[in-house]
Coordinates of C-alpha atoms and ligand atoms in Angstrom, one line a residue:
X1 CA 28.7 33.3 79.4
X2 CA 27.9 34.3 75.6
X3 CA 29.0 33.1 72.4
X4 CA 31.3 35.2 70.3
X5 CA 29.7 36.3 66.8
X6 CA 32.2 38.2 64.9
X7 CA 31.1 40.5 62.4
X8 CA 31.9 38.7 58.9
X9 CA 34.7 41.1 58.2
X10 CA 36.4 40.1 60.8
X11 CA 35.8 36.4 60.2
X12 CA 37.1 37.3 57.1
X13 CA 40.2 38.8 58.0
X14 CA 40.9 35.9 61.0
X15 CA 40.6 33.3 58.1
X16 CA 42.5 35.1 55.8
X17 CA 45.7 35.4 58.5
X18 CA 45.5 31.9 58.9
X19 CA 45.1 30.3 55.8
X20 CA 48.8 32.2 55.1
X21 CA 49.8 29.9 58.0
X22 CA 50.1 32.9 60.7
X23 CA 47.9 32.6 63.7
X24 CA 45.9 35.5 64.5
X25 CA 42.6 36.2 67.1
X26 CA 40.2 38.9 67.8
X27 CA 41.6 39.9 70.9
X28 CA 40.7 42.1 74.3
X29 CA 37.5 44.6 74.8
X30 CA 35.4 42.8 71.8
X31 CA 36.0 39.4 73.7
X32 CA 35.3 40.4 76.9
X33 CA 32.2 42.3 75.5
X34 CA 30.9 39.5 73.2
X35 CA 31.0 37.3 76.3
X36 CA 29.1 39.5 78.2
X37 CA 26.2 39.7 76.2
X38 CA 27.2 43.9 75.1
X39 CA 27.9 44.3 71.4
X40 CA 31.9 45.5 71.3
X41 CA 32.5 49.2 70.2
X42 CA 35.5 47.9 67.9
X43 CA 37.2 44.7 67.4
X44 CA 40.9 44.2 67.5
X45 CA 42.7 41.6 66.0
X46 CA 46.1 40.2 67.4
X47 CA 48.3 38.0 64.8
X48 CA 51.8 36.0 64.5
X49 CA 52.2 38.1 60.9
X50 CA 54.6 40.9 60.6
X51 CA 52.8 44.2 59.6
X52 CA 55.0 43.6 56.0
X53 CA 53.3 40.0 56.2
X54 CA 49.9 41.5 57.1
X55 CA 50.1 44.0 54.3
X56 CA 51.5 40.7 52.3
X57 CA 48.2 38.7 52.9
X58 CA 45.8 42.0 52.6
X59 CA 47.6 43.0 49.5
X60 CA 44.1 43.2 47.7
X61 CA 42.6 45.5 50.2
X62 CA 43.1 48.8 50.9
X63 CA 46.0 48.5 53.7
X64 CA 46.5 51.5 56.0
X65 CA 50.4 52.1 58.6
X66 CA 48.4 53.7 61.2
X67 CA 50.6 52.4 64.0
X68 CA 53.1 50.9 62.4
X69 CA 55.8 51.7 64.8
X70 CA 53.8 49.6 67.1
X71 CA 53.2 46.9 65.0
X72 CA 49.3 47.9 63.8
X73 CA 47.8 48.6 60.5
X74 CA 44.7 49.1 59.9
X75 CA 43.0 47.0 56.6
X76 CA 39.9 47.6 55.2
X77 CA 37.7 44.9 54.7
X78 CA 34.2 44.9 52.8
X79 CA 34.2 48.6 54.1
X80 CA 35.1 48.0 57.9
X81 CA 38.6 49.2 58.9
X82 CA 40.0 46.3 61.1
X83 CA 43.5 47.2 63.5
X84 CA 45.5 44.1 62.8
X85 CA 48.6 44.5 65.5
X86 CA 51.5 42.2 65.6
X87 CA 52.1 40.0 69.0
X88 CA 54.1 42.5 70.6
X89 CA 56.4 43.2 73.6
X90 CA 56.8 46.2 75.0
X91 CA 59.9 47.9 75.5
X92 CA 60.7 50.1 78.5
X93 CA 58.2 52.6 79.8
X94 CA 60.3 55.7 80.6
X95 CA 57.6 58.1 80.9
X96 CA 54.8 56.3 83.0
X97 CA 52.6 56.2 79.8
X98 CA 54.1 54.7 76.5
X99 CA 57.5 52.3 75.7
X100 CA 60.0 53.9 74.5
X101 CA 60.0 50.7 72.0
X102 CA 58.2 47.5 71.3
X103 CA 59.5 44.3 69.6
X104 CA 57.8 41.8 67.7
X105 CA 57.4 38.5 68.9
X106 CA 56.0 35.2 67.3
X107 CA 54.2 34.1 70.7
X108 CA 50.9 35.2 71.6
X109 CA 51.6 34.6 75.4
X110 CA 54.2 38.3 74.9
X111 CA 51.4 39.7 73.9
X112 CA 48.7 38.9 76.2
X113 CA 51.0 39.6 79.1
X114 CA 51.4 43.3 78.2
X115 CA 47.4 43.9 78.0
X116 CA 46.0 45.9 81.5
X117 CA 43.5 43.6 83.0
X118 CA 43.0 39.8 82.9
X119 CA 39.4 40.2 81.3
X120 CA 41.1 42.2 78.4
X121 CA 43.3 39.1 77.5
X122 CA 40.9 36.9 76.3
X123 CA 41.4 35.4 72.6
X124 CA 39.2 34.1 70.4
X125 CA 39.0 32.8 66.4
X126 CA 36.7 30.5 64.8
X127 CA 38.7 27.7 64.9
X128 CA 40.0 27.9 68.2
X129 CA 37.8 29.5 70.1
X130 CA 38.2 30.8 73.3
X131 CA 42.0 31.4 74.6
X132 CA 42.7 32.1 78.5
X133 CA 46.4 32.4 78.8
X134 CA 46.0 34.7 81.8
X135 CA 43.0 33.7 83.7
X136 CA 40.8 36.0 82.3
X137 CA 37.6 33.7 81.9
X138 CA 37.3 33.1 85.3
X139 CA 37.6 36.5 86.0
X140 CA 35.3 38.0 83.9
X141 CA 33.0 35.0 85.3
X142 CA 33.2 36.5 89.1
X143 CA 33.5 40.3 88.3
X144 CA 36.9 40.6 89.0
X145 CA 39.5 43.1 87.4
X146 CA 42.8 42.0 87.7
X147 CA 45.8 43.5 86.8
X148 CA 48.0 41.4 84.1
X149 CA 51.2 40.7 86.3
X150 CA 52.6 42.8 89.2
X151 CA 50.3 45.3 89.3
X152 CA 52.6 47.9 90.7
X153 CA 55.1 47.2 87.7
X154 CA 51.7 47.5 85.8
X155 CA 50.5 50.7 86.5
X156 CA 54.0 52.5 87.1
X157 CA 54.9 51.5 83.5
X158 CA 51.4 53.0 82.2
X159 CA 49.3 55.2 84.2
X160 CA 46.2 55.4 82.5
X161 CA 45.9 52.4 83.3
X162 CA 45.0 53.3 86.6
X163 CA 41.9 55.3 85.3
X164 CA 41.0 52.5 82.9
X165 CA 40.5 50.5 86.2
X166 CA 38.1 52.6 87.7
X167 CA 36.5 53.0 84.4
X168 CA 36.0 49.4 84.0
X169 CA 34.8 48.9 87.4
X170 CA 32.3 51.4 86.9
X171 CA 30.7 50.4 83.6
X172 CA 31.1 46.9 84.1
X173 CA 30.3 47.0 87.6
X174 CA 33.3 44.7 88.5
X175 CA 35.3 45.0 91.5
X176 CA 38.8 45.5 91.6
X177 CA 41.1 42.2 92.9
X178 CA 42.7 43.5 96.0
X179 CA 45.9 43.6 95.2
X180 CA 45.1 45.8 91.9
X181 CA 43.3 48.1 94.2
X182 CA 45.4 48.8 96.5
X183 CA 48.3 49.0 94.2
X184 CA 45.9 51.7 92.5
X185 CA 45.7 53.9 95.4
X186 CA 49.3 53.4 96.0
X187 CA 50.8 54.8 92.5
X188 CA 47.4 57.4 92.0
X189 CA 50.0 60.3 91.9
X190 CA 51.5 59.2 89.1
X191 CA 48.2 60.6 87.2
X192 CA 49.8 63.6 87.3
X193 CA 51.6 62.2 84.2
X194 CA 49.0 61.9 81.8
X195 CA 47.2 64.3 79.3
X196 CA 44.1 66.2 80.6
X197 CA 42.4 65.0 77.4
X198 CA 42.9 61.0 78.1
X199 CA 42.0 61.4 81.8
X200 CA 38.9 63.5 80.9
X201 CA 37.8 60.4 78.4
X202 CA 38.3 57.9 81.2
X203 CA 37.1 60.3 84.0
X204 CA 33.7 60.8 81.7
X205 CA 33.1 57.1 81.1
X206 CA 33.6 56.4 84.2
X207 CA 31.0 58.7 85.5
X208 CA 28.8 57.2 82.7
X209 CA 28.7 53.6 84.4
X210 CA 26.2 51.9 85.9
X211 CA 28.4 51.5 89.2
X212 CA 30.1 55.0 89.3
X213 CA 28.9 56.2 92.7
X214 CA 30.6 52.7 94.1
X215 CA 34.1 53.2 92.2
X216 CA 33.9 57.2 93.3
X217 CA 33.2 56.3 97.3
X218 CA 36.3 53.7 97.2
X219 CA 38.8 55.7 94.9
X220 CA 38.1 59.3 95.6
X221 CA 41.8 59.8 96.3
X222 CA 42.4 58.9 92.7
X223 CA 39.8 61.3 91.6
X224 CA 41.6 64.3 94.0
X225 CA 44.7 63.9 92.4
X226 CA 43.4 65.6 89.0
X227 CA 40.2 67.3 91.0
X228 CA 41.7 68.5 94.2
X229 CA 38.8 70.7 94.4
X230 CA 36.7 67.3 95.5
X231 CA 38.4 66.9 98.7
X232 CA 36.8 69.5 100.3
X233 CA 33.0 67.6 99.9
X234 CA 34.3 64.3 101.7
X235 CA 32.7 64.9 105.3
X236 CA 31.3 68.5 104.7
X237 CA 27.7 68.3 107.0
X238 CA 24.9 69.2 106.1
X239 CA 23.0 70.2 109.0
X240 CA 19.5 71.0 107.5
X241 CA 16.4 69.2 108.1
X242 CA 16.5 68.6 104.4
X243 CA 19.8 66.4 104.3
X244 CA 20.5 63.1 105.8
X245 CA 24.5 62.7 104.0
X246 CA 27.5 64.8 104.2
X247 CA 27.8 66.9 100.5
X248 CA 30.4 63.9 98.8
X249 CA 27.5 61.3 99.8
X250 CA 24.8 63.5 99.0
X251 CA 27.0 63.9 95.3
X252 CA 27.1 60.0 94.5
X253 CA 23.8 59.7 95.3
X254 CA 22.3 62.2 93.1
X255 CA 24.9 61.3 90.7
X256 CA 23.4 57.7 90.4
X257 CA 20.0 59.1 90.3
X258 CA 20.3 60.7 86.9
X259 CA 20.3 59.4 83.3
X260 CA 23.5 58.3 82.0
X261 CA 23.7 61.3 80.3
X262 CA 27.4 63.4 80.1
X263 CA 26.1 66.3 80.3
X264 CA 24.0 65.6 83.2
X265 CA 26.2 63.3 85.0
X266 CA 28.8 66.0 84.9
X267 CA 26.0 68.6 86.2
X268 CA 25.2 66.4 89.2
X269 CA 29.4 65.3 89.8
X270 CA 29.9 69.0 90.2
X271 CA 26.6 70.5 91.4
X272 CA 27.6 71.3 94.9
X273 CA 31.0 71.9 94.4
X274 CA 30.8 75.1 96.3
X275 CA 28.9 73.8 99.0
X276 CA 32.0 74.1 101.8
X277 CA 32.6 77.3 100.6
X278 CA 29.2 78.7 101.2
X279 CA 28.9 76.9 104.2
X280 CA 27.5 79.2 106.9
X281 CA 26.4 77.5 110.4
X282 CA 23.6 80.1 112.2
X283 CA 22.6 80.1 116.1
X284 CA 20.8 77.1 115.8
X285 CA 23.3 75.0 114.1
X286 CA 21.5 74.8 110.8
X287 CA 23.8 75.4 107.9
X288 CA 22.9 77.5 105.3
X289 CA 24.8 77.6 101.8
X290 CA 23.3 81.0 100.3
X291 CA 24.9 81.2 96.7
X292 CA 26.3 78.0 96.1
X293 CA 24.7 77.5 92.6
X294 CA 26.7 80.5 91.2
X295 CA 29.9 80.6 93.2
X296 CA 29.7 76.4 91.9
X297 CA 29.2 77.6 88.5
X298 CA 32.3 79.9 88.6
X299 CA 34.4 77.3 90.5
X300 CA 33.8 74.4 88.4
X301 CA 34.4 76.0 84.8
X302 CA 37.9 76.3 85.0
X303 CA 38.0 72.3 86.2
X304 CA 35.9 71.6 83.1
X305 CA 38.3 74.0 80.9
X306 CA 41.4 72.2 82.5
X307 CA 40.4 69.0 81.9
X308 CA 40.2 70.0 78.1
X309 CA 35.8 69.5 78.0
X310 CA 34.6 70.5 74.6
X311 CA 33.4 74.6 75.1
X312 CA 29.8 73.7 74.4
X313 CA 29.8 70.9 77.6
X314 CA 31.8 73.4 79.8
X315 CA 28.9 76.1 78.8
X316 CA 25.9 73.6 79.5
X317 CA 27.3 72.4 82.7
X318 CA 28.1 75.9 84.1
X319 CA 25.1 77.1 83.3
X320 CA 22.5 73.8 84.5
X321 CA 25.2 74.5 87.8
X322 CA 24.0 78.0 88.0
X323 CA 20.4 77.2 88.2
X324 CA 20.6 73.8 89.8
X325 CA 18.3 75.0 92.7
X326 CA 16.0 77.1 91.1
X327 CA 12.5 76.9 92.4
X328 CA 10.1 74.3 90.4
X329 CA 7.3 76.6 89.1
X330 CA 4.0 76.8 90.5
X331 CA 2.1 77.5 87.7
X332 CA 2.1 78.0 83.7
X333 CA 2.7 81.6 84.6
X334 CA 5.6 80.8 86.4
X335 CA 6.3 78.0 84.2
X336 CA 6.7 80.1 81.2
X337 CA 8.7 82.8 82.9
X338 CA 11.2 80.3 83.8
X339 CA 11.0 79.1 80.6
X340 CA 11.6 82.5 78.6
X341 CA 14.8 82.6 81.1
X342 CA 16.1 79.3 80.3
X343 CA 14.4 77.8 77.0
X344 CA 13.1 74.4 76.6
X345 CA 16.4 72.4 77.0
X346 CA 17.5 73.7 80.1
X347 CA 14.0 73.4 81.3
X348 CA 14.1 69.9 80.9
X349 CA 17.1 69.3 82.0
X350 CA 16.1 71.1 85.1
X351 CA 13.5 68.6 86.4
X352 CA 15.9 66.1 86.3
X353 CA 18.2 67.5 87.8
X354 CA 16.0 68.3 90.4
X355 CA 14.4 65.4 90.7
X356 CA 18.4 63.7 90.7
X357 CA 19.0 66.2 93.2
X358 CA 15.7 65.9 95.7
X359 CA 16.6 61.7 95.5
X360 CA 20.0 62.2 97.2
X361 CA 18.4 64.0 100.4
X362 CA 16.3 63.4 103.8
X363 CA 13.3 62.9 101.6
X364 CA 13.8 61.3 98.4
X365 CA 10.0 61.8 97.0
X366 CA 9.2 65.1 98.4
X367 CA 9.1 67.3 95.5
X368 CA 7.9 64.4 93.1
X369 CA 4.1 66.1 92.6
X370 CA 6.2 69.8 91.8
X371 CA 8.4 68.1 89.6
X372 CA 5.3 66.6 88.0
X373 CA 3.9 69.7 87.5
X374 CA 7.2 71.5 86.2
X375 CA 6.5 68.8 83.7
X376 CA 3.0 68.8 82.8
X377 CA 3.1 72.7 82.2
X378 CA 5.7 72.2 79.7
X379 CA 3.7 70.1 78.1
X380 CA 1.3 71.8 78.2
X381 CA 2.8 75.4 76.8
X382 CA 4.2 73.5 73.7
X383 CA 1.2 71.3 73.1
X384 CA -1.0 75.0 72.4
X385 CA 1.8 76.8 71.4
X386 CA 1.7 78.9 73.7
X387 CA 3.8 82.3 74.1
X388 CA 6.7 82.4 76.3
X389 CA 9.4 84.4 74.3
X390 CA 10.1 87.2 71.7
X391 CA 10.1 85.2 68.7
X392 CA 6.8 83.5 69.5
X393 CA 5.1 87.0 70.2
X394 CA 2.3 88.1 67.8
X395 CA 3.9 91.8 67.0
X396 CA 8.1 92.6 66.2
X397 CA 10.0 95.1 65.5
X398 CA 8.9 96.3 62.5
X399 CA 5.0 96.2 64.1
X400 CA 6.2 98.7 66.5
X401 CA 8.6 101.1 64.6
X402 CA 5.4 101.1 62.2
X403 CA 3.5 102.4 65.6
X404 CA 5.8 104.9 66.2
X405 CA 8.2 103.9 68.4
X406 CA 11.9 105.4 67.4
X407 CA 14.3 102.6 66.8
X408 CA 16.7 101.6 69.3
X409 CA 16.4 100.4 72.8
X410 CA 12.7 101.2 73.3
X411 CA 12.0 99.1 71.3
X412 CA 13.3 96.0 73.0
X413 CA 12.1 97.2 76.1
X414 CA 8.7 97.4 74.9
X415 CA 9.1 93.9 73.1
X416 CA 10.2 92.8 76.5
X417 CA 7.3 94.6 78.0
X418 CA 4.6 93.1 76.1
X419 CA 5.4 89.3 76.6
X420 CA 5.7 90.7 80.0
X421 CA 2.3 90.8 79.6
X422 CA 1.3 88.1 77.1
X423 CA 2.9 85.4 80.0
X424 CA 1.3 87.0 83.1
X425 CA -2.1 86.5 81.3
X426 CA -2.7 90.5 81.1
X427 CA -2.9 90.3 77.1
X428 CA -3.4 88.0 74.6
X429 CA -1.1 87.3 71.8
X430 CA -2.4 89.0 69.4
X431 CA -1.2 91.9 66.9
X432 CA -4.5 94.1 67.8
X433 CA -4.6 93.3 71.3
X434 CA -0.9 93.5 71.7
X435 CA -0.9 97.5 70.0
X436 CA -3.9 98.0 71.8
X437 CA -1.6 97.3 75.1
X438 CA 1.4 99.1 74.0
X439 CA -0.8 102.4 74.5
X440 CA -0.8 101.7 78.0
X441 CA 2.6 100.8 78.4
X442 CA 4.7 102.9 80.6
X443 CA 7.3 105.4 79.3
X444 CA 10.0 104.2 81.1
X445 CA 10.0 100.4 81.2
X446 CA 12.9 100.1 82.6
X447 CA 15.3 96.9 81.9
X448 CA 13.1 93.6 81.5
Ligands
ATP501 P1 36.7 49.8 75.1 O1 37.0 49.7 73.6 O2 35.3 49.4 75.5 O3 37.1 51.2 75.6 P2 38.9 48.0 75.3 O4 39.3 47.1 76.5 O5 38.6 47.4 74.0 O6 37.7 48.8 75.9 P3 40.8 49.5 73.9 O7 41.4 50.9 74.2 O8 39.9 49.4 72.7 O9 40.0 49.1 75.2 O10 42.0 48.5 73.8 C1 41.9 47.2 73.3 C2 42.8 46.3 74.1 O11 44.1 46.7 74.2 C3 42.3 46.2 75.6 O12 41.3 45.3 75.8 C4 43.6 45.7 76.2 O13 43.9 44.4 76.0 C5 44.7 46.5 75.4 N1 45.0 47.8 76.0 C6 44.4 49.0 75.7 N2 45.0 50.0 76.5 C7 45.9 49.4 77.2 C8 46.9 49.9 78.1 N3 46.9 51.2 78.4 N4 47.7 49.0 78.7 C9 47.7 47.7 78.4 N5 46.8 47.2 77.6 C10 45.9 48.0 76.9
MG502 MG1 38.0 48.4 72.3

């Protein structure tokens, strides 16, 4: 195991709390990340002091109450805000998420004993070092998650907690002590408690570890009780000479085959969503699922809306859903039609989705070379600049109202018209050759 190295502010701060004679430790995430080698995302510090005796011994630093009904303020040291939280007990949990009151205590065995998981009680100051009240070392040492206590007491008293499980085990790729998983599945109903917005945090971490296909395949049941929309995947075959796994097995795989990107990971999560609806068997027994892309576009937006997704993700998701099985192009031509339909980001985003996609089924490498391609075309096109939308054409607007076409819609079809042109290779892009063109251009265009 790693060494802790606290950042000097909290050195500071640790030194500070017990030089007034109180004891105080960085405790939880930022000990159990030092320890594994990752650099924490915040440190927390646990202490003996009162929040009045913290703001006491701070007194010359800028001392924020952001919690102080639960015992934490937040000091700011040399510029870092710090959460300095009083050992604390909790009081009774009445709605299966938060105490309805918390006492102080002097004792930092309370305090560890109301943390979630035995790796998130570990301790630790400079003097002292390491302190495992709860078992915690051993258990990060094997991989374990363990749930502080009885675990049933543990999770009916706090929910999330149940999410924070799968979370860990997915990004930390630690497997969930028996007990604690079965006592998961056992209380998952009680999700129904919490906000959309705190599941959707856990739900996209989760899906952003390293181990999130594993944590899925066990706990799906979890998962149904917020997406009952999944349950319809688990055993849905795929009988096509292009699958080998049922459309839930097919998802984890393609969902550990892409970047650990949100965006992404949601994309491939949801991608076939709509697969059992589409699901049409012909005489030979082959399954077909004509217009699953769109009808899983349209299906999955409200999820993403009712789990509170930022607009922008619930847009990008739909849409990269929508096209999910679009064909890789063949050629530039192709390349740049698709492109002036979906722009660059998409584009890229495509391929691997494709690629994410193409690794989950019978053949894993089959459409490597046309993924390739997809890819060197791209390159290609933006490396010469090349034309493959409006604002890149050589003539506007203005270029044609000055040749005589009356404003309005003719004009956009003729826009339209022209790159028409310029991308199929029928015209260069160039002002004279493109008004040169337009005299041959047909009267009625039509919609582009
Ligand atoms: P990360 O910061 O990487 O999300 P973390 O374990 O540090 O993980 P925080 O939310 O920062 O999580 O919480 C800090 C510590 O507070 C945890 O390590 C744990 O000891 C305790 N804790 C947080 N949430 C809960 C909870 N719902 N129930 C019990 N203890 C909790
Ligand atoms: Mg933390």
């Amino acid at each position: 195991m790693n060494a802790v190295h606290a950042p000097k502010p909290v050195e500071k701060a640790l030194r500070m709390l017990c030089q007034a004679n109180q004891e105080a430790y960085a405790v939880g995430g930022c000990v159990r990340d030092c320890l594994l080698g990752k650099t924490p995302s915040d440190w927390d510090i646990t202490t003996s002091a009162t929040p009045e005796e913290t703001k006491q011994i701070f007194r010359g630093f800028r001392v924020l109450e952001t919690g102080i009904q639960h015992g934490t303020v937040t000091a700011l040291i040399d510029g870092a805000p710090l959460e300095i939280t009083t050992y604390r007990i909790d009081g009774q949990y009445l709605d299966a998420r938060h105490p309805k009151s918390v006492s102080f205590s002097r004792s930092l065995a309370d305090d560890v004993r109301r943390r979630d998981f035995t790796v998130n009680t570990l301790c630790w100051n400079p003097t002292d070092g390491i302190v495992d009240l709860c078992g915690g070392a051993a258990d990060l040492q094997n991989g374990i998650l363990r749930a502080v206590g009885e675990p049933d007491r543990r999770f009916r008293e706090d929910t999330l907690r149940i999410l924070r499980g799968l979370r860990f085990s997915a990004t930390l790729g630690f497997e969930l002590e028996a007990e604690t998983a079965k006592s998961i599945l056992r209380n998952r109903q009680l999700l129904t408690v919490v906000s959309a917005e705190r599941i959707r945090e856990e739900f996209t971490k989760l899906l952003l570890g390293k181990n999130a296909a594993e944590v899925l395949r066990e706990f799906h049941e979890v998962i149904e009780v917020f997406i009952p929309e999944l349950t319809p995947l688990l055993g849905c075959p795929q009988n096509t000479r292009y699958h080998c796994y049922d459309v839930f097995e097919h998802t984890l795989h393609a969902l550990e085959s892409i970047d650990t990107d949100e965006t992404l990971r949601l994309c491939m999560f949801f991608h076939d969503f709509a697969k059992p609806l589409c699901r049409r068997t012909d005489e030979n027994g082959t399954d077909h699922f004509k217009g699953h892309e769109k009808t899983g576009s349209e299906l999955v937006r409200p999820i993403l809306t009712r789990l509170r997704y930022p607009r922008k993700t619930v847009d990008t998701v739909t849409e990269l859903i929508a096209i999910h099985d679009t064909k890789a192009p063949k050629t530039k031509v192709e390349a740049k039609q698709l492109l002036r339909k979906i722009g660059v980001e998409h584009y890229r985003q495509l391929i691997k989705i494709k690629r994410a996609d193409n690794r989950a089924k019978a053949d894993p490498h089959a459409i490597d070379k046309k993924l390739l391609q997809m890819e060197n075309c791209l390159s290609d096109i933006l490396k010469n600049g090349e034309c493959y939308c409006l604002k890149d054409l050589a003539i506007n607007g203005n270029d044609l109202k000055a040749a005589g076409i009356s404003d309005g819609p003719e004009i956009q079809r003729k826009l339209n018209w022209l790159l028409d042109a310029v991308i199929s290779e029928a015209c260069p892009n160039e002002k004279t050759a493109l008004l040169a063109k337009l005299q041959t251009a047909p009267q009625e265009t039509g919609s582009c």
